[in-house]
Amino acid sequence: MTEGFWLFATYDHSQAAKEVGLELPPTVVIVFGNPLAGTELMLQSSTLAIDLPSKLLIRQNLDKTVDVFFHRLSHLCQYHKLTDMIPKAEAFDERIIALIQNM
């Protein structure tokens, strides 16, 4: 566990492509979360389980720059009608953004 998050899985799409004879620039999905916080959210809206745990997509572009993408928890809370949780979710989003910027 790092920074309060658990690493649940890592999916290396470029390695999977290589195994079937295809090429893909480095592309990895990291699945992470905090079971305590996530369970609290899922107890309030069971449909949120389709979107948790959180994921980061890290992709190297052809020009060797790297992009990182993630679905903001605040948007997911809005989508799953957890509007009272949006302030906590926004704090989570800011924490993830700070971690990404410090990579």
CSV table of N, CA and C in Angstrom, one decimal:
chain,number,residue,atom,x,y,z
A,1,MET,N,0.8,-1.2,0.0
A,1,MET,CA,0.0,0.0,0.0
A,1,MET,C,0.9,1.2,0.0
A,2,THR,N,0.6,2.2,-0.9
A,2,THR,CA,1.4,3.4,-1.0
A,2,THR,C,0.4,4.6,-0.9
A,3,GLU,N,0.8,5.6,-0.2
A,3,GLU,CA,0.0,6.8,-0.1
A,3,GLU,C,-1.4,6.5,0.3
A,4,GLY,N,-1.6,5.4,1.1
A,4,GLY,CA,-3.0,5.1,1.5
A,4,GLY,C,-3.8,4.3,0.5
A,5,PHE,N,-3.1,3.9,-0.6
A,5,PHE,CA,-3.8,3.2,-1.7
A,5,PHE,C,-3.3,1.8,-1.8
A,6,TRP,N,-4.1,0.9,-2.1
A,6,TRP,CA,-3.7,-0.5,-2.4
A,6,TRP,C,-3.6,-0.6,-3.9
A,7,LEU,N,-2.6,-1.3,-4.4
A,7,LEU,CA,-2.4,-1.7,-5.8
A,7,LEU,C,-3.1,-3.0,-6.0
A,8,PHE,N,-4.2,-3.0,-6.8
A,8,PHE,CA,-5.0,-4.2,-7.0
A,8,PHE,C,-4.5,-5.0,-8.2
A,9,ALA,N,-4.1,-4.3,-9.3
A,9,ALA,CA,-3.7,-5.0,-10.5
A,9,ALA,C,-2.9,-4.0,-11.4
A,10,THR,N,-2.1,-4.6,-12.3
A,10,THR,CA,-1.5,-3.8,-13.4
A,10,THR,C,-1.7,-4.6,-14.6
A,11,TYR,N,-2.2,-3.9,-15.6
A,11,TYR,CA,-2.4,-4.5,-16.9
A,11,TYR,C,-1.5,-3.9,-18.0
A,12,ASP,N,-0.6,-4.6,-18.5
A,12,ASP,CA,0.3,-4.1,-19.5
A,12,ASP,C,-0.2,-4.5,-20.9
A,13,HIS,N,-0.9,-3.5,-21.5
A,13,HIS,CA,-1.5,-3.8,-22.8
A,13,HIS,C,-0.5,-4.0,-23.9
A,14,SER,N,0.6,-3.3,-23.8
A,14,SER,CA,1.7,-3.4,-24.8
A,14,SER,C,2.3,-4.8,-24.8
A,15,GLN,N,2.5,-5.4,-23.6
A,15,GLN,CA,3.0,-6.7,-23.5
A,15,GLN,C,2.0,-7.7,-24.0
A,16,ALA,N,0.7,-7.5,-23.7
A,16,ALA,CA,-0.3,-8.4,-24.3
A,16,ALA,C,-0.3,-8.4,-25.8
A,17,ALA,N,-0.2,-7.2,-26.4
A,17,ALA,CA,-0.2,-7.0,-27.8
A,17,ALA,C,1.0,-7.8,-28.4
A,18,LYS,N,2.2,-7.6,-27.7
A,18,LYS,CA,3.4,-8.3,-28.2
A,18,LYS,C,3.2,-9.8,-28.2
A,19,GLU,N,2.5,-10.4,-27.2
A,19,GLU,CA,2.3,-11.8,-27.1
A,19,GLU,C,1.4,-12.4,-28.2
A,20,VAL,N,0.7,-11.5,-28.9
A,20,VAL,CA,-0.1,-11.9,-30.1
A,20,VAL,C,0.4,-11.4,-31.4
A,21,GLY,N,1.7,-10.9,-31.3
A,21,GLY,CA,2.4,-10.5,-32.5
A,21,GLY,C,2.1,-9.1,-33.0
A,22,LEU,N,1.6,-8.3,-32.1
A,22,LEU,CA,1.2,-6.9,-32.5
A,22,LEU,C,2.1,-5.9,-31.7
A,23,GLU,N,2.2,-4.7,-32.2
A,23,GLU,CA,2.9,-3.7,-31.5
A,23,GLU,C,2.0,-2.6,-31.0
A,24,LEU,N,2.3,-2.2,-29.8
A,24,LEU,CA,1.5,-1.1,-29.2
A,24,LEU,C,2.5,-0.3,-28.3
A,25,PRO,N,2.5,1.0,-28.5
A,25,PRO,CA,3.4,1.8,-27.6
A,25,PRO,C,3.2,1.4,-26.1
A,26,PRO,N,4.1,1.7,-25.3
A,26,PRO,CA,3.9,1.3,-23.8
A,26,PRO,C,2.6,1.9,-23.3
A,27,THR,N,1.7,1.0,-22.9
A,27,THR,CA,0.4,1.3,-22.4
A,27,THR,C,0.0,0.4,-21.3
A,28,VAL,N,-0.1,1.0,-20.1
A,28,VAL,CA,-0.4,0.3,-18.9
A,28,VAL,C,-1.6,0.9,-18.1
A,29,VAL,N,-2.4,0.0,-17.6
A,29,VAL,CA,-3.5,0.4,-16.7
A,29,VAL,C,-3.1,-0.1,-15.3
A,30,ILE,N,-3.2,0.9,-14.3
A,30,ILE,CA,-2.9,0.5,-12.9
A,30,ILE,C,-4.3,0.6,-12.2
A,31,VAL,N,-4.7,-0.4,-11.5
A,31,VAL,CA,-5.9,-0.5,-10.8
A,31,VAL,C,-5.6,-0.3,-9.3
A,32,PHE,N,-6.1,0.7,-8.6
A,32,PHE,CA,-5.8,1.0,-7.3
A,32,PHE,C,-7.0,1.6,-6.5
A,33,GLY,N,-6.9,1.6,-5.2
A,33,GLY,CA,-7.9,2.1,-4.4
A,33,GLY,C,-7.7,2.0,-2.9
A,34,ASN,N,-8.7,2.3,-2.2
A,34,ASN,CA,-8.7,2.2,-0.7
A,34,ASN,C,-10.0,1.5,-0.4
A,35,PRO,N,-9.9,0.2,0.0
A,35,PRO,CA,-11.2,-0.5,0.3
A,35,PRO,C,-12.1,0.1,1.4
A,36,LEU,N,-11.5,0.8,2.3
A,36,LEU,CA,-12.3,1.5,3.4
A,36,LEU,C,-13.1,2.6,2.7
A,37,ALA,N,-12.5,3.4,2.0
A,37,ALA,CA,-13.2,4.5,1.3
A,37,ALA,C,-14.2,4.0,0.2
A,38,GLY,N,-13.7,3.1,-0.6
A,38,GLY,CA,-14.5,2.6,-1.7
A,38,GLY,C,-15.7,1.9,-1.2
A,39,THR,N,-15.6,1.1,-0.1
A,39,THR,CA,-16.7,0.4,0.4
A,39,THR,C,-17.8,1.3,1.0
A,40,GLU,N,-17.3,2.4,1.6
A,40,GLU,CA,-18.3,3.4,2.1
A,40,GLU,C,-19.1,4.0,0.9
A,41,LEU,N,-18.5,4.2,-0.2
A,41,LEU,CA,-19.2,4.8,-1.3
A,41,LEU,C,-20.1,3.7,-1.9
A,42,MET,N,-19.7,2.5,-2.1
A,42,MET,CA,-20.5,1.5,-2.7
A,42,MET,C,-21.7,1.1,-1.8
A,43,LEU,N,-21.6,1.3,-0.5
A,43,LEU,CA,-22.7,1.0,0.4
A,43,LEU,C,-23.8,2.1,0.1
A,44,GLN,N,-23.4,3.3,-0.3
A,44,GLN,CA,-24.4,4.3,-0.6
A,44,GLN,C,-24.9,4.2,-2.0
A,45,SER,N,-24.2,3.7,-2.9
A,45,SER,CA,-24.6,3.5,-4.3
A,45,SER,C,-24.0,2.2,-4.9
A,46,SER,N,-24.7,1.1,-4.9
A,46,SER,CA,-24.1,-0.1,-5.3
A,46,SER,C,-23.6,-0.1,-6.8
A,47,THR,N,-24.2,0.7,-7.6
A,47,THR,CA,-23.8,0.8,-9.0
A,47,THR,C,-22.4,1.4,-9.2
A,48,LEU,N,-21.9,2.0,-8.2
A,48,LEU,CA,-20.5,2.6,-8.2
A,48,LEU,C,-19.5,1.4,-8.3
A,49,ALA,N,-19.9,0.2,-7.9
A,49,ALA,CA,-18.9,-0.9,-8.0
A,49,ALA,C,-18.4,-1.2,-9.4
A,50,ILE,N,-19.2,-0.8,-10.4
A,50,ILE,CA,-18.8,-1.0,-11.8
A,50,ILE,C,-17.5,-0.1,-12.1
A,51,ASP,N,-17.4,1.0,-11.4
A,51,ASP,CA,-16.3,2.0,-11.7
A,51,ASP,C,-15.2,2.0,-10.7
A,52,LEU,N,-15.3,1.2,-9.6
A,52,LEU,CA,-14.3,1.1,-8.6
A,52,LEU,C,-13.7,-0.3,-8.7
A,53,PRO,N,-12.4,-0.5,-8.3
A,53,PRO,CA,-11.5,0.5,-7.9
A,53,PRO,C,-11.1,1.5,-9.0
A,54,SER,N,-10.4,2.5,-8.6
A,54,SER,CA,-9.9,3.5,-9.6
A,54,SER,C,-8.9,3.0,-10.5
A,55,LYS,N,-8.7,3.6,-11.7
A,55,LYS,CA,-7.7,3.2,-12.6
A,55,LYS,C,-7.0,4.4,-13.2
A,56,LEU,N,-5.7,4.1,-13.5
A,56,LEU,CA,-4.9,5.1,-14.2
A,56,LEU,C,-4.5,4.5,-15.5
A,57,LEU,N,-4.6,5.2,-16.6
A,57,LEU,CA,-4.1,4.7,-17.9
A,57,LEU,C,-2.8,5.6,-18.2
A,58,ILE,N,-1.7,4.9,-18.3
A,58,ILE,CA,-0.4,5.5,-18.6
A,58,ILE,C,0.0,5.1,-20.0
A,59,ARG,N,0.2,6.0,-20.9
A,59,ARG,CA,0.4,5.7,-22.3
A,59,ARG,C,1.6,6.6,-22.8
A,60,GLN,N,2.5,5.9,-23.5
A,60,GLN,CA,3.6,6.6,-24.2
A,60,GLN,C,3.1,6.9,-25.6
A,61,ASN,N,3.3,8.2,-26.0
A,61,ASN,CA,2.9,8.5,-27.4
A,61,ASN,C,4.0,8.3,-28.3
A,62,LEU,N,3.8,8.4,-29.6
A,62,LEU,CA,4.8,8.1,-30.6
A,62,LEU,C,6.0,9.1,-30.5
A,63,ASP,N,5.7,10.3,-30.0
A,63,ASP,CA,6.8,11.3,-29.8
A,63,ASP,C,7.5,11.1,-28.5
A,64,LYS,N,7.3,10.0,-27.8
A,64,LYS,CA,7.9,9.6,-26.5
A,64,LYS,C,7.4,10.4,-25.3
A,65,THR,N,6.4,11.3,-25.5
A,65,THR,CA,5.8,11.9,-24.3
A,65,THR,C,4.8,10.9,-23.7
A,66,VAL,N,4.5,11.2,-22.5
A,66,VAL,CA,3.6,10.2,-21.7
A,66,VAL,C,2.4,11.0,-21.3
A,67,ASP,N,1.2,10.3,-21.5
A,67,ASP,CA,0.0,10.9,-21.0
A,67,ASP,C,-0.6,10.0,-19.9
A,68,VAL,N,-1.2,10.6,-18.9
A,68,VAL,CA,-1.9,9.8,-17.8
A,68,VAL,C,-3.3,10.2,-17.8
A,69,PHE,N,-4.2,9.3,-17.8
A,69,PHE,CA,-5.7,9.5,-17.8
A,69,PHE,C,-6.3,8.8,-16.6
A,70,PHE,N,-7.3,9.4,-16.0
A,70,PHE,CA,-8.2,8.7,-15.0
A,70,PHE,C,-9.5,9.4,-15.0
A,71,HIS,N,-10.5,8.6,-14.6
A,71,HIS,CA,-11.9,9.1,-14.4
A,71,HIS,C,-11.9,9.8,-13.0
A,72,ARG,N,-12.3,11.0,-13.0
A,72,ARG,CA,-12.4,11.7,-11.7
A,72,ARG,C,-13.5,11.1,-10.8
A,73,LEU,N,-13.1,10.8,-9.6
A,73,LEU,CA,-14.1,10.2,-8.7
A,73,LEU,C,-15.3,11.2,-8.5
A,74,SER,N,-15.0,12.5,-8.5
A,74,SER,CA,-16.1,13.5,-8.3
A,74,SER,C,-17.1,13.3,-9.5
A,75,HIS,N,-16.7,13.1,-10.7
A,75,HIS,CA,-17.6,12.9,-11.8
A,75,HIS,C,-18.4,11.6,-11.6
A,76,LEU,N,-17.7,10.5,-11.2
A,76,LEU,CA,-18.3,9.3,-10.9
A,76,LEU,C,-19.4,9.4,-9.8
A,77,CYS,N,-19.1,10.1,-8.8
A,77,CYS,CA,-20.1,10.3,-7.7
A,77,CYS,C,-21.3,11.1,-8.2
A,78,GLN,N,-21.1,12.0,-9.1
A,78,GLN,CA,-22.2,12.8,-9.7
A,78,GLN,C,-23.0,11.8,-10.5
A,79,TYR,N,-22.4,11.0,-11.4
A,79,TYR,CA,-23.1,10.1,-12.2
A,79,TYR,C,-23.9,9.1,-11.4
A,80,HIS,N,-23.3,8.6,-10.3
A,80,HIS,CA,-24.0,7.6,-9.5
A,80,HIS,C,-24.9,8.2,-8.4
A,81,LYS,N,-25.1,9.5,-8.5
A,81,LYS,CA,-26.0,10.2,-7.6
A,81,LYS,C,-25.6,10.3,-6.2
A,82,LEU,N,-24.3,10.4,-6.0
A,82,LEU,CA,-23.7,10.6,-4.6
A,82,LEU,C,-23.3,12.0,-4.5
A,83,THR,N,-24.2,12.9,-4.7
A,83,THR,CA,-23.8,14.4,-4.7
A,83,THR,C,-23.3,14.8,-3.3
A,84,ASP,N,-23.7,14.2,-2.2
A,84,ASP,CA,-23.2,14.6,-0.9
A,84,ASP,C,-21.7,14.2,-0.7
A,85,MET,N,-21.2,13.3,-1.5
A,85,MET,CA,-19.8,12.8,-1.4
A,85,MET,C,-18.9,13.5,-2.4
A,86,ILE,N,-19.4,14.5,-3.2
A,86,ILE,CA,-18.6,15.1,-4.2
A,86,ILE,C,-17.4,15.9,-3.5
A,87,PRO,N,-17.6,16.6,-2.4
A,87,PRO,CA,-16.4,17.3,-1.8
A,87,PRO,C,-15.3,16.4,-1.4
A,88,LYS,N,-15.6,15.2,-0.8
A,88,LYS,CA,-14.6,14.2,-0.5
A,88,LYS,C,-13.9,13.7,-1.8
A,89,ALA,N,-14.8,13.4,-2.8
A,89,ALA,CA,-14.3,12.9,-4.1
A,89,ALA,C,-13.4,13.9,-4.8
A,90,GLU,N,-13.7,15.2,-4.7
A,90,GLU,CA,-12.8,16.2,-5.3
A,90,GLU,C,-11.5,16.3,-4.6
A,91,ALA,N,-11.4,16.1,-3.3
A,91,ALA,CA,-10.2,16.0,-2.5
A,91,ALA,C,-9.4,14.8,-3.0
A,92,PHE,N,-10.0,13.7,-3.2
A,92,PHE,CA,-9.4,12.5,-3.8
A,92,PHE,C,-8.8,12.8,-5.1
A,93,ASP,N,-9.6,13.4,-6.0
A,93,ASP,CA,-9.1,13.8,-7.4
A,93,ASP,C,-7.9,14.6,-7.3
A,94,GLU,N,-7.9,15.6,-6.4
A,94,GLU,CA,-6.7,16.5,-6.3
A,94,GLU,C,-5.5,15.7,-5.8
A,95,ARG,N,-5.7,14.8,-4.9
A,95,ARG,CA,-4.6,14.0,-4.4
A,95,ARG,C,-4.0,13.1,-5.6
A,96,ILE,N,-4.8,12.6,-6.4
A,96,ILE,CA,-4.4,11.8,-7.5
A,96,ILE,C,-3.6,12.7,-8.5
A,97,ILE,N,-4.1,13.8,-8.8
A,97,ILE,CA,-3.5,14.8,-9.7
A,97,ILE,C,-2.1,15.1,-9.2
A,98,ALA,N,-2.0,15.4,-7.9
A,98,ALA,CA,-0.7,15.7,-7.3
A,98,ALA,C,0.3,14.6,-7.4
A,99,LEU,N,-0.2,13.3,-7.2
A,99,LEU,CA,0.7,12.2,-7.4
A,99,LEU,C,1.2,12.0,-8.8
A,100,ILE,N,0.3,12.3,-9.7
A,100,ILE,CA,0.6,12.2,-11.2
A,100,ILE,C,1.7,13.2,-11.5
A,101,GLN,N,1.5,14.4,-11.0
A,101,GLN,CA,2.4,15.5,-11.3
A,101,GLN,C,3.8,15.3,-10.7
A,102,ASN,N,3.8,14.5,-9.6
A,102,ASN,CA,5.1,14.2,-9.0
A,102,ASN,C,5.8,12.9,-9.5
A,103,MET,N,5.2,12.3,-10.5
A,103,MET,CA,5.8,11.1,-11.0
A,103,MET,C,7.1,11.4,-11.8
